[in-house]
PDB file of C-alpha atoms in Angstrom:
ATOM      1  CA  MET A   1     -71.965 -65.921 176.385  1.00  0.00           C
ATOM      2  CA  THR A   2     -68.259 -64.639 176.318  1.00  0.00           C
ATOM      3  CA  ALA A   3     -66.100 -67.518 177.838  1.00  0.00           C
ATOM      4  CA  PRO A   4     -64.124 -66.556 181.003  1.00  0.00           C
ATOM      5  CA  ILE A   5     -60.388 -65.646 180.315  1.00  0.00           C
ATOM      6  CA  ARG A   6     -57.918 -68.566 181.725  1.00  0.00           C
ATOM      7  CA  LEU A   7     -55.758 -66.701 184.065  1.00  0.00           C
ATOM      8  CA  ALA A   8     -52.770 -67.697 186.010  1.00  0.00           C
ATOM      9  CA  VAL A   9     -51.472 -65.792 189.268  1.00  0.00           C
ATOM     10  CA  VAL A  10     -47.754 -65.579 189.690  1.00  0.00           C
ATOM     11  CA  GLY A  11     -46.250 -64.665 193.085  1.00  0.00           C
ATOM     12  CA  MET A  12     -48.419 -66.282 196.042  1.00  0.00           C
ATOM     13  CA  GLY A  13     -47.350 -63.516 198.553  1.00  0.00           C
ATOM     14  CA  LYS A  14     -49.878 -61.596 200.585  1.00  0.00           C
ATOM     15  CA  ILE A  15     -51.158 -59.309 198.141  1.00  0.00           C
ATOM     16  CA  ALA A  16     -52.184 -62.442 196.127  1.00  0.00           C
ATOM     17  CA  HIS A  17     -54.167 -64.146 198.735  1.00  0.00           C
ATOM     18  CA  ASP A  18     -55.917 -61.091 200.348  1.00  0.00           C
ATOM     19  CA  GLN A  19     -56.840 -59.158 196.983  1.00  0.00           C
ATOM     20  CA  HIS A  20     -56.235 -61.029 193.705  1.00  0.00           C
ATOM     21  CA  LEU A  21     -57.934 -64.426 194.434  1.00  0.00           C
ATOM     22  CA  PRO A  22     -60.714 -63.027 196.228  1.00  0.00           C
ATOM     23  CA  ALA A  23     -61.347 -60.615 193.018  1.00  0.00           C
ATOM     24  CA  ILE A  24     -60.813 -63.259 190.768  1.00  0.00           C
ATOM     25  CA  ALA A  25     -63.449 -65.648 192.565  1.00  0.00           C
ATOM     26  CA  ALA A  26     -65.793 -62.978 192.868  1.00  0.00           C
ATOM     27  CA  GLY A  27     -66.137 -61.575 189.154  1.00  0.00           C
ATOM     28  CA  LYS A  28     -67.334 -63.814 185.951  1.00  0.00           C
ATOM     29  CA  SER A  29     -64.502 -62.188 183.549  1.00  0.00           C
ATOM     30  CA  PHE A  30     -61.801 -64.666 184.729  1.00  0.00           C
ATOM     31  CA  GLU A  31     -61.136 -68.505 185.437  1.00  0.00           C
ATOM     32  CA  LEU A  32     -58.171 -69.417 187.671  1.00  0.00           C
ATOM     33  CA  VAL A  33     -56.291 -72.077 186.045  1.00  0.00           C
ATOM     34  CA  ALA A  34     -53.068 -72.136 187.711  1.00  0.00           C
ATOM     35  CA  THR A  35     -50.562 -70.561 190.178  1.00  0.00           C
ATOM     36  CA  VAL A  36     -46.894 -69.845 190.228  1.00  0.00           C
ATOM     37  CA  SER A  37     -44.445 -69.409 193.211  1.00  0.00           C
ATOM     38  CA  ARG A  38     -41.229 -70.235 194.719  1.00  0.00           C
ATOM     39  CA  HIS A  39     -42.908 -70.706 198.040  1.00  0.00           C
ATOM     40  CA  GLY A  40     -46.456 -72.168 198.797  1.00  0.00           C
ATOM     41  CA  GLU A  41     -48.798 -74.401 197.325  1.00  0.00           C
ATOM     42  CA  ALA A  42     -51.830 -75.175 194.989  1.00  0.00           C
ATOM     43  CA  VAL A  43     -54.880 -73.107 195.486  1.00  0.00           C
ATOM     44  CA  ASP A  44     -58.073 -75.082 195.421  1.00  0.00           C
ATOM     45  CA  GLY A  45     -56.591 -77.945 193.281  1.00  0.00           C
ATOM     46  CA  LYS A  46     -55.531 -76.026 190.330  1.00  0.00           C
ATOM     47  CA  PRO A  47     -51.976 -76.723 189.077  1.00  0.00           C
ATOM     48  CA  PHE A  48     -49.280 -75.203 190.659  1.00  0.00           C
ATOM     49  CA  PHE A  49     -45.762 -74.720 189.389  1.00  0.00           C
ATOM     50  CA  ASN A  50     -42.325 -73.220 190.883  1.00  0.00           C
ATOM     51  CA  ASN A  51     -41.742 -70.620 187.913  1.00  0.00           C
ATOM     52  CA  ILE A  52     -43.307 -69.325 184.905  1.00  0.00           C
ATOM     53  CA  ASP A  53     -41.198 -71.488 182.561  1.00  0.00           C
ATOM     54  CA  GLU A  54     -42.359 -74.918 184.084  1.00  0.00           C
ATOM     55  CA  LEU A  55     -46.011 -73.085 183.402  1.00  0.00           C
ATOM     56  CA  ALA A  56     -45.096 -72.211 179.757  1.00  0.00           C
ATOM     57  CA  ALA A  57     -44.149 -75.955 179.238  1.00  0.00           C
ATOM     58  CA  SER A  58     -47.099 -77.399 180.687  1.00  0.00           C
ATOM     59  CA  ASP A  59     -50.125 -78.690 178.934  1.00  0.00           C
ATOM     60  CA  VAL A  60     -52.230 -75.966 180.886  1.00  0.00           C
ATOM     61  CA  GLU A  61     -53.861 -73.485 178.606  1.00  0.00           C
ATOM     62  CA  VAL A  62     -53.609 -69.627 179.517  1.00  0.00           C
ATOM     63  CA  ASP A  63     -54.858 -66.388 178.344  1.00  0.00           C
ATOM     64  CA  ALA A  64     -53.404 -64.171 180.783  1.00  0.00           C
ATOM     65  CA  VAL A  65     -51.251 -63.978 183.670  1.00  0.00           C
ATOM     66  CA  ALA A  66     -51.040 -61.446 187.159  1.00  0.00           C
ATOM     67  CA  LEU A  67     -47.877 -60.682 188.213  1.00  0.00           C
ATOM     68  CA  CYS A  68     -47.711 -60.163 191.803  1.00  0.00           C
ATOM     69  CA  THR A  69     -43.856 -60.596 192.512  1.00  0.00           C
ATOM     70  CA  PRO A  70     -41.719 -58.084 194.020  1.00  0.00           C
ATOM     71  CA  PRO A  71     -40.620 -55.627 191.089  1.00  0.00           C
ATOM     72  CA  GLN A  72     -37.023 -55.879 191.192  1.00  0.00           C
ATOM     73  CA  VAL A  73     -37.792 -59.576 189.599  1.00  0.00           C
ATOM     74  CA  ARG A  74     -40.935 -58.925 187.172  1.00  0.00           C
ATOM     75  CA  ARG A  75     -39.412 -57.795 184.207  1.00  0.00           C
ATOM     76  CA  THR A  76     -37.823 -61.574 183.164  1.00  0.00           C
ATOM     77  CA  ILE A  77     -41.180 -62.902 184.001  1.00  0.00           C
ATOM     78  CA  ALA A  78     -43.348 -60.432 182.270  1.00  0.00           C
ATOM     79  CA  GLU A  79     -41.240 -60.778 179.096  1.00  0.00           C
ATOM     80  CA  THR A  80     -41.750 -64.718 179.268  1.00  0.00           C
ATOM     81  CA  ALA A  81     -45.562 -64.412 179.140  1.00  0.00           C
ATOM     82  CA  ILE A  82     -45.949 -61.622 176.679  1.00  0.00           C
ATOM     83  CA  GLU A  83     -43.485 -63.889 174.361  1.00  0.00           C
ATOM     84  CA  ASN A  84     -46.155 -66.707 175.323  1.00  0.00           C
ATOM     85  CA  GLY A  85     -48.920 -64.450 174.213  1.00  0.00           C
ATOM     86  CA  TRP A  86     -50.448 -64.137 177.288  1.00  0.00           C
ATOM     87  CA  HIS A  87     -52.056 -60.755 178.499  1.00  0.00           C
ATOM     88  CA  THR A  88     -50.275 -59.515 181.556  1.00  0.00           C
ATOM     89  CA  PHE A  89     -51.296 -57.864 184.579  1.00  0.00           C
ATOM     90  CA  LEU A  90     -48.646 -55.909 186.638  1.00  0.00           C
ATOM     91  CA  GLU A  91     -49.121 -55.128 190.135  1.00  0.00           C
ATOM     92  CA  LYS A  92     -48.095 -51.880 191.187  1.00  0.00           C
ATOM     93  CA  PRO A  93     -45.230 -50.850 191.100  1.00  0.00           C
ATOM     94  CA  PRO A  94     -45.170 -52.047 187.496  1.00  0.00           C
ATOM     95  CA  GLY A  95     -41.197 -52.358 187.527  1.00  0.00           C
ATOM     96  CA  ALA A  96     -38.276 -51.590 189.396  1.00  0.00           C
ATOM     97  CA  THR A  97     -37.188 -48.915 186.677  1.00  0.00           C
ATOM     98  CA  LEU A  98     -38.919 -46.992 183.930  1.00  0.00           C
ATOM     99  CA  ALA A  99     -37.110 -48.332 181.432  1.00  0.00           C
ATOM    100  CA  GLU A 100     -37.776 -51.679 182.189  1.00  0.00           C
ATOM    101  CA  VAL A 101     -41.849 -50.844 181.824  1.00  0.00           C
ATOM    102  CA  VAL A 102     -41.254 -49.234 178.525  1.00  0.00           C
ATOM    103  CA  ALA A 103     -39.274 -51.998 177.274  1.00  0.00           C
ATOM    104  CA  LEU A 104     -42.639 -54.325 178.392  1.00  0.00           C
ATOM    105  CA  ARG A 105     -45.079 -51.842 176.860  1.00  0.00           C
ATOM    106  CA  ASP A 106     -43.246 -51.963 173.569  1.00  0.00           C
ATOM    107  CA  LEU A 107     -42.826 -55.668 173.666  1.00  0.00           C
ATOM    108  CA  ALA A 108     -46.398 -56.002 174.231  1.00  0.00           C
ATOM    109  CA  ASP A 109     -47.198 -54.086 171.212  1.00  0.00           C
ATOM    110  CA  GLU A 110     -44.905 -56.097 169.130  1.00  0.00           C
ATOM    111  CA  LYS A 111     -46.617 -59.222 170.291  1.00  0.00           C
ATOM    112  CA  GLY A 112     -50.466 -58.098 170.213  1.00  0.00           C
ATOM    113  CA  VAL A 113     -51.031 -58.780 173.696  1.00  0.00           C
ATOM    114  CA  SER A 114     -52.471 -56.729 176.172  1.00  0.00           C
ATOM    115  CA  LEU A 115     -50.321 -54.961 179.252  1.00  0.00           C
ATOM    116  CA  PHE A 116     -51.785 -53.609 182.172  1.00  0.00           C
ATOM    117  CA  ALA A 117     -49.937 -51.169 184.428  1.00  0.00           C
ATOM    118  CA  SER A 118     -52.356 -51.645 187.418  1.00  0.00           C
ATOM    119  CA  TRP A 119     -52.714 -48.618 190.007  1.00  0.00           C
ATOM    120  CA  HIS A 120     -55.191 -49.948 192.511  1.00  0.00           C
ATOM    121  CA  SER A 121     -55.762 -47.085 194.443  1.00  0.00           C
ATOM    122  CA  ARG A 122     -57.545 -45.393 191.459  1.00  0.00           C
ATOM    123  CA  TYR A 123     -60.195 -47.709 191.607  1.00  0.00           C
ATOM    124  CA  ALA A 124     -61.237 -46.491 195.306  1.00  0.00           C
ATOM    125  CA  GLU A 125     -64.678 -45.576 195.224  1.00  0.00           C
ATOM    126  CA  ALA A 126     -64.318 -41.916 195.904  1.00  0.00           C
ATOM    127  CA  VAL A 127     -61.606 -41.242 193.404  1.00  0.00           C
ATOM    128  CA  GLU A 128     -63.775 -40.666 190.206  1.00  0.00           C
ATOM    129  CA  PRO A 129     -65.981 -38.209 191.967  1.00  0.00           C
ATOM    130  CA  ALA A 130     -62.990 -36.830 193.321  1.00  0.00           C
ATOM    131  CA  ARG A 131     -61.530 -36.025 189.489  1.00  0.00           C
ATOM    132  CA  ASP A 132     -65.179 -34.829 188.567  1.00  0.00           C
ATOM    133  CA  TRP A 133     -65.642 -32.081 191.485  1.00  0.00           C
ATOM    134  CA  LEU A 134     -62.218 -30.845 190.603  1.00  0.00           C
ATOM    135  CA  ALA A 135     -62.163 -30.901 186.491  1.00  0.00           C
ATOM    136  CA  ASN A 136     -63.021 -26.966 186.460  1.00  0.00           C
ATOM    137  CA  ARG A 137     -62.139 -25.898 189.812  1.00  0.00           C
ATOM    138  CA  ASP A 138     -59.062 -23.123 190.623  1.00  0.00           C
ATOM    139  CA  ILE A 139     -56.793 -25.452 192.794  1.00  0.00           C
ATOM    140  CA  ARG A 140     -54.684 -23.483 195.065  1.00  0.00           C
ATOM    141  CA  LYS A 141     -53.008 -25.875 197.297  1.00  0.00           C
ATOM    142  CA  VAL A 142     -52.705 -29.733 197.740  1.00  0.00           C
ATOM    143  CA  THR A 143     -51.583 -31.511 200.933  1.00  0.00           C
ATOM    144  CA  ILE A 144     -50.810 -35.245 200.717  1.00  0.00           C
ATOM    145  CA  ILE A 145     -50.336 -37.058 204.219  1.00  0.00           C
ATOM    146  CA  TRP A 146     -49.698 -41.005 203.535  1.00  0.00           C
ATOM    147  CA  ARG A 147     -48.449 -42.334 206.858  1.00  0.00           C
ATOM    148  CA  GLU A 148     -48.903 -45.950 207.685  1.00  0.00           C
ATOM    149  CA  ASP A 149     -46.967 -48.676 209.993  1.00  0.00           C
ATOM    150  CA  VAL A 150     -44.906 -50.953 208.089  1.00  0.00           C
ATOM    151  CA  ARG A 151     -44.976 -53.627 210.460  1.00  0.00           C
ATOM    152  CA  VAL A 152     -48.522 -53.912 210.023  1.00  0.00           C
ATOM    153  CA  TRP A 153     -48.909 -53.841 206.378  1.00  0.00           C
ATOM    154  CA  HIS A 154     -45.928 -55.227 204.983  1.00  0.00           C
ATOM    155  CA  PRO A 155     -44.614 -57.792 207.739  1.00  0.00           C
ATOM    156  CA  GLY A 156     -41.471 -59.774 206.731  1.00  0.00           C
ATOM    157  CA  GLN A 157     -41.019 -58.148 203.484  1.00  0.00           C
ATOM    158  CA  HIS A 158     -37.372 -57.594 203.288  1.00  0.00           C
ATOM    159  CA  TRP A 159     -37.480 -56.788 199.618  1.00  0.00           C
ATOM    160  CA  ILE A 160     -39.045 -53.645 200.383  1.00  0.00           C
ATOM    161  CA  TRP A 161     -36.025 -52.229 201.979  1.00  0.00           C
ATOM    162  CA  GLU A 162     -33.422 -53.329 199.124  1.00  0.00           C
ATOM    163  CA  PRO A 163     -32.690 -51.436 196.053  1.00  0.00           C
ATOM    164  CA  GLY A 164     -35.755 -51.421 193.780  1.00  0.00           C
ATOM    165  CA  GLY A 165     -37.863 -51.979 196.366  1.00  0.00           C
ATOM    166  CA  PHE A 166     -39.344 -48.429 196.957  1.00  0.00           C
ATOM    167  CA  GLY A 167     -39.208 -48.321 200.627  1.00  0.00           C
ATOM    168  CA  VAL A 168     -42.181 -45.791 201.815  1.00  0.00           C
ATOM    169  CA  PHE A 169     -42.820 -45.002 198.375  1.00  0.00           C
ATOM    170  CA  ASP A 170     -44.408 -48.379 197.648  1.00  0.00           C
ATOM    171  CA  PRO A 171     -47.582 -46.874 199.550  1.00  0.00           C
ATOM    172  CA  GLY A 172     -46.389 -43.466 198.276  1.00  0.00           C
ATOM    173  CA  ILE A 173     -46.906 -44.469 194.892  1.00  0.00           C
ATOM    174  CA  ASN A 174     -50.570 -45.127 195.541  1.00  0.00           C
ATOM    175  CA  ALA A 175     -50.839 -41.698 196.420  1.00  0.00           C
ATOM    176  CA  LEU A 176     -49.299 -40.617 193.625  1.00  0.00           C
ATOM    177  CA  SER A 177     -51.542 -42.524 191.290  1.00  0.00           C
ATOM    178  CA  ILE A 178     -54.585 -40.928 192.895  1.00  0.00           C
ATOM    179  CA  ALA A 179     -52.896 -37.706 192.726  1.00  0.00           C
ATOM    180  CA  THR A 180     -52.123 -37.702 188.943  1.00  0.00           C
ATOM    181  CA  ARG A 181     -55.921 -39.137 188.151  1.00  0.00           C
ATOM    182  CA  ILE A 182     -57.768 -36.217 190.101  1.00  0.00           C
ATOM    183  CA  LEU A 183     -55.704 -33.139 189.562  1.00  0.00           C
ATOM    184  CA  PRO A 184     -56.367 -31.713 186.306  1.00  0.00           C
ATOM    185  CA  ASP A 185     -52.811 -30.572 185.524  1.00  0.00           C
ATOM    186  CA  PRO A 186     -49.443 -32.537 185.567  1.00  0.00           C
ATOM    187  CA  PHE A 187     -46.955 -31.428 188.458  1.00  0.00           C
ATOM    188  CA  PHE A 188     -43.221 -31.554 188.792  1.00  0.00           C
ATOM    189  CA  VAL A 189     -40.973 -32.679 191.658  1.00  0.00           C
ATOM    190  CA  GLU A 190     -38.921 -29.576 193.255  1.00  0.00           C
ATOM    191  CA  THR A 191     -37.220 -30.688 196.402  1.00  0.00           C
ATOM    192  CA  ALA A 192     -37.537 -34.129 198.225  1.00  0.00           C
ATOM    193  CA  ASP A 193     -35.883 -35.228 201.288  1.00  0.00           C
ATOM    194  CA  LEU A 194     -35.452 -39.024 201.597  1.00  0.00           C
ATOM    195  CA  ASP A 195     -34.782 -40.443 205.323  1.00  0.00           C
ATOM    196  CA  VAL A 196     -33.135 -43.980 204.920  1.00  0.00           C
ATOM    197  CA  PRO A 197     -32.344 -46.704 207.594  1.00  0.00           C
ATOM    198  CA  SER A 198     -28.633 -46.828 208.206  1.00  0.00           C
ATOM    199  CA  ASN A 199     -29.244 -50.855 207.442  1.00  0.00           C
ATOM    200  CA  CYS A 200     -31.766 -50.150 204.539  1.00  0.00           C
ATOM    201  CA  ALA A 201     -31.638 -49.291 200.884  1.00  0.00           C
ATOM    202  CA  ALA A 202     -34.805 -47.522 200.532  1.00  0.00           C
ATOM    203  CA  PRO A 203     -36.400 -44.855 202.593  1.00  0.00           C
ATOM    204  CA  ILE A 204     -38.386 -45.000 205.458  1.00  0.00           C
ATOM    205  CA  ALA A 205     -40.146 -41.647 205.349  1.00  0.00           C
ATOM    206  CA  ALA A 206     -39.955 -38.998 202.826  1.00  0.00           C
ATOM    207  CA  ARG A 207     -40.946 -35.228 202.433  1.00  0.00           C
ATOM    208  CA  ILE A 208     -41.549 -34.153 198.734  1.00  0.00           C
ATOM    209  CA  ASP A 209     -42.713 -30.675 197.461  1.00  0.00           C
ATOM    210  CA  PHE A 210     -43.979 -30.759 194.068  1.00  0.00           C
ATOM    211  CA  ARG A 211     -45.316 -27.469 191.778  1.00  0.00           C
ATOM    212  CA  GLY A 212     -48.199 -27.932 189.241  1.00  0.00           C
ATOM    213  CA  ALA A 213     -47.856 -26.577 185.725  1.00  0.00           C
ATOM    214  CA  LYS A 214     -49.849 -23.682 186.642  1.00  0.00           C
ATOM    215  CA  GLY A 215     -47.767 -23.040 190.057  1.00  0.00           C
ATOM    216  CA  THR A 216     -49.975 -24.711 192.633  1.00  0.00           C
ATOM    217  CA  PRO A 217     -47.964 -25.940 195.128  1.00  0.00           C
ATOM    218  CA  ILE A 218     -48.126 -29.607 196.078  1.00  0.00           C
ATOM    219  CA  SER A 219     -46.689 -31.048 199.308  1.00  0.00           C
ATOM    220  CA  MET A 220     -46.409 -34.760 200.433  1.00  0.00           C
ATOM    221  CA  ASP A 221     -45.521 -36.426 203.677  1.00  0.00           C
ATOM    222  CA  LEU A 222     -44.955 -39.936 203.721  1.00  0.00           C
ATOM    223  CA  ASP A 223     -44.062 -42.303 207.158  1.00  0.00           C
ATOM    224  CA  PHE A 224     -43.695 -45.484 207.430  1.00  0.00           C
ATOM    225  CA  ARG A 225     -43.311 -45.376 211.311  1.00  0.00           C
ATOM    226  CA  GLN A 226     -46.976 -44.260 211.802  1.00  0.00           C
ATOM    227  CA  GLU A 227     -48.562 -46.186 215.004  1.00  0.00           C
ATOM    228  CA  GLY A 228     -52.156 -45.737 216.244  1.00  0.00           C
ATOM    229  CA  PRO A 229     -54.551 -44.579 213.451  1.00  0.00           C
ATOM    230  CA  GLN A 230     -53.187 -44.491 209.884  1.00  0.00           C
ATOM    231  CA  SER A 231     -53.303 -41.378 207.460  1.00  0.00           C
ATOM    232  CA  TRP A 232     -53.881 -41.770 203.754  1.00  0.00           C
ATOM    233  CA  ASP A 233     -55.487 -38.443 203.370  1.00  0.00           C
ATOM    234  CA  ILE A 234     -55.425 -35.809 199.983  1.00  0.00           C
ATOM    235  CA  ILE A 235     -56.424 -32.477 200.682  1.00  0.00           C
ATOM    236  CA  VAL A 236     -57.052 -29.719 197.881  1.00  0.00           C
ATOM    237  CA  GLU A 237     -57.772 -26.618 198.417  1.00  0.00           C
ATOM    238  CA  THR A 238     -59.848 -24.370 195.712  1.00  0.00           C
ATOM    239  CA  ASP A 239     -61.971 -21.555 194.945  1.00  0.00           C
ATOM    240  CA  ALA A 240     -65.092 -23.231 195.669  1.00  0.00           C
ATOM    241  CA  GLY A 241     -64.129 -24.964 198.897  1.00  0.00           C
ATOM    242  CA  THR A 242     -61.878 -27.528 200.495  1.00  0.00           C
ATOM    243  CA  LEU A 243     -61.869 -31.332 198.991  1.00  0.00           C
ATOM    244  CA  LYS A 244     -60.610 -34.145 201.235  1.00  0.00           C
ATOM    245  CA  LEU A 245     -59.991 -37.792 199.997  1.00  0.00           C
ATOM    246  CA  ALA A 246     -59.612 -39.930 203.285  1.00  0.00           C
ATOM    247  CA  LYS A 247     -58.879 -43.874 203.809  1.00  0.00           C
ATOM    248  CA  GLY A 248     -56.936 -43.875 200.585  1.00  0.00           C
ATOM    249  CA  GLY A 249     -59.349 -42.540 198.449  1.00  0.00           C
ATOM    250  CA  SER A 250     -62.524 -44.113 199.468  1.00  0.00           C
ATOM    251  CA  VAL A 251     -63.981 -41.135 201.552  1.00  0.00           C
ATOM    252  CA  LEU A 252     -64.776 -38.100 200.063  1.00  0.00           C
ATOM    253  CA  THR A 253     -65.629 -34.860 201.782  1.00  0.00           C
ATOM    254  CA  ILE A 254     -66.074 -31.223 200.576  1.00  0.00           C
ATOM    255  CA  ASP A 255     -65.812 -28.774 203.484  1.00  0.00           C
ATOM    256  CA  GLY A 256     -66.420 -31.373 205.964  1.00  0.00           C
ATOM    257  CA  ASN A 257     -69.590 -32.839 204.235  1.00  0.00           C
ATOM    258  CA  GLU A 258     -69.021 -36.484 203.066  1.00  0.00           C
ATOM    259  CA  GLN A 259     -70.331 -36.929 199.836  1.00  0.00           C
ATOM    260  CA  ARG A 260     -72.425 -40.302 199.422  1.00  0.00           C
ATOM    261  CA  GLN A 261     -71.490 -42.531 196.225  1.00  0.00           C
ATOM    262  CA  PRO A 262     -73.866 -45.051 195.131  1.00  0.00           C
ATOM    263  CA  ALA A 263     -72.988 -48.722 195.787  1.00  0.00           C
ATOM    264  CA  GLU A 264     -71.952 -50.943 193.081  1.00  0.00           C
ATOM    265  CA  ALA A 265     -71.668 -54.637 192.932  1.00  0.00           C
ATOM    266  CA  LEU A 266     -68.244 -55.811 193.348  1.00  0.00           C
ATOM    267  CA  HIS A 267     -66.992 -52.727 194.266  1.00  0.00           C
ATOM    268  CA  GLY A 268     -63.808 -52.241 195.582  1.00  0.00           C
ATOM    269  CA  GLU A 269     -60.327 -51.731 194.079  1.00  0.00           C
ATOM    270  CA  TYR A 270     -59.322 -55.116 192.889  1.00  0.00           C
ATOM    271  CA  PRO A 271     -62.457 -56.004 191.330  1.00  0.00           C
ATOM    272  CA  GLY A 272     -62.097 -52.684 189.651  1.00  0.00           C
ATOM    273  CA  LEU A 273     -58.859 -53.631 188.136  1.00  0.00           C
ATOM    274  CA  TYR A 274     -60.013 -56.923 187.123  1.00  0.00           C
ATOM    275  CA  ARG A 275     -62.895 -55.351 185.491  1.00  0.00           C
ATOM    276  CA  ARG A 276     -60.601 -53.372 183.515  1.00  0.00           C
ATOM    277  CA  PHE A 277     -58.213 -55.697 182.754  1.00  0.00           C
ATOM    278  CA  ALA A 278     -60.857 -57.797 181.005  1.00  0.00           C
ATOM    279  CA  ALA A 279     -61.807 -54.621 179.190  1.00  0.00           C
ATOM    280  CA  ILE A 280     -58.553 -53.929 177.741  1.00  0.00           C
ATOM    281  CA  ILE A 281     -58.139 -57.651 176.698  1.00  0.00           C
ATOM    282  CA  ARG A 282     -61.516 -57.618 174.980  1.00  0.00           C
ATOM    283  CA  ALA A 283     -60.609 -54.279 172.856  1.00  0.00           C
ATOM    284  CA  GLY A 284     -57.368 -55.194 172.210  1.00  0.00           C
ATOM    285  CA  VAL A 285     -55.424 -52.319 173.660  1.00  0.00           C
ATOM    286  CA  SER A 286     -53.006 -51.736 176.647  1.00  0.00           C
ATOM    287  CA  ASP A 287     -53.241 -49.410 179.508  1.00  0.00           C
ATOM    288  CA  VAL A 288     -49.756 -48.389 180.783  1.00  0.00           C
ATOM    289  CA  ASP A 289     -49.834 -44.995 182.523  1.00  0.00           C
ATOM    290  CA  LEU A 290     -45.979 -44.215 183.855  1.00  0.00           C
ATOM    291  CA  SER A 291     -47.171 -41.078 185.719  1.00  0.00           C
ATOM    292  CA  PRO A 292     -46.843 -42.265 189.230  1.00  0.00           C
ATOM    293  CA  LEU A 293     -43.693 -44.250 188.591  1.00  0.00           C
ATOM    294  CA  ARG A 294     -42.056 -40.940 186.667  1.00  0.00           C
ATOM    295  CA  LEU A 295     -42.631 -39.285 190.036  1.00  0.00           C
ATOM    296  CA  VAL A 296     -41.253 -41.492 192.060  1.00  0.00           C
ATOM    297  CA  ALA A 297     -38.179 -41.788 189.863  1.00  0.00           C
ATOM    298  CA  ASP A 298     -37.871 -37.716 190.029  1.00  0.00           C
ATOM    299  CA  ALA A 299     -38.055 -37.918 193.920  1.00  0.00           C
ATOM    300  CA  PHE A 300     -34.840 -40.249 193.927  1.00  0.00           C
ATOM    301  CA  LEU A 301     -33.298 -38.117 191.475  1.00  0.00           C
ATOM    302  CA  ARG A 302     -33.634 -34.629 193.105  1.00  0.00           C
ATOM    303  CA  GLY A 303     -33.884 -36.101 196.731  1.00  0.00           C
ATOM    304  CA  LYS A 304     -31.461 -35.640 199.417  1.00  0.00           C
ATOM    305  CA  HIS A 305     -30.720 -38.773 200.982  1.00  0.00           C
ATOM    306  CA  ASN A 306     -30.701 -38.385 204.911  1.00  0.00           C
ATOM    307  CA  SER A 307     -29.317 -41.503 207.277  1.00  0.00           C
ATOM    308  CA  VAL A 308     -31.578 -42.143 209.996  1.00  0.00           C
ATOM    309  CA  GLU A 309     -31.623 -44.703 212.870  1.00  0.00           C
ATOM    310  CA  GLU A 310     -31.672 -48.533 211.760  1.00  0.00           C
ATOM    311  CA  PHE A 311     -34.767 -50.234 211.125  1.00  0.00           C
ATOM    312  CA  ILE A 312     -35.595 -53.180 213.247  1.00  0.00           C
ATOM    313  CA  GLU A 313     -38.757 -55.424 212.495  1.00  0.00           C
TER     314      GLU A 313
END
């Protein structure tokens, strides 16, 4: 029997507690051996360190790390992990810029460790069935609506409004990670309107028009100010009917008829991510897809920045 991979989690915020720790505990591939954070305390009596240098200097044996810090500070932490020979899981978005993620990929290749740029929404239950259904369809129009309440999903997370924090593109990149997975052809930014609160550096809402390689129009509506029901939908009109992915990729309907998916053990996005991370480690390869991050970068490059009212949490 293959021994579990000894894993440390770095950055013990909301996503680590809500998603990473339960997924690690539920699976058999990883053993949590330590946690690292500027704030917080030990988990289940495991060794706790204030920074990754303290972990590296300790006698804790580590094979891999999951980095759950904000993207702005992740590059140097990831470099330390890779230099120590630790396989590295990057929470999404994988970095604050394209250049630093490319540099991390190159460093991982040089050091012979696995680097995983994770896109958790791709592991929602209905994403692969949607991809399969669309593979041979004539796609005529795509509409992406991703509207949620930032006060509910990112309470007190001030980093998200700072340069490199992505603003509404933090959830928006989830939609793009699904779209780049399920649509058979690449697509490109044509226009973008970014609404930036006057007291923030990142947008609170955005409207982007893309064009597919074959001319397919793709529109995207992002908003962090949604109250009441939340919207995480991708609607694809084809020659064979209309496909809709709802609830962030977990519900698939075709012409209004829900398509039931077979239940799997350990189903869910983060268990799927950790199965993938274990698989690439065992195979000695990396998985670093930059296409969602490139599209966000292009939206900022081509976008018109509109100043809107202050955001007060």
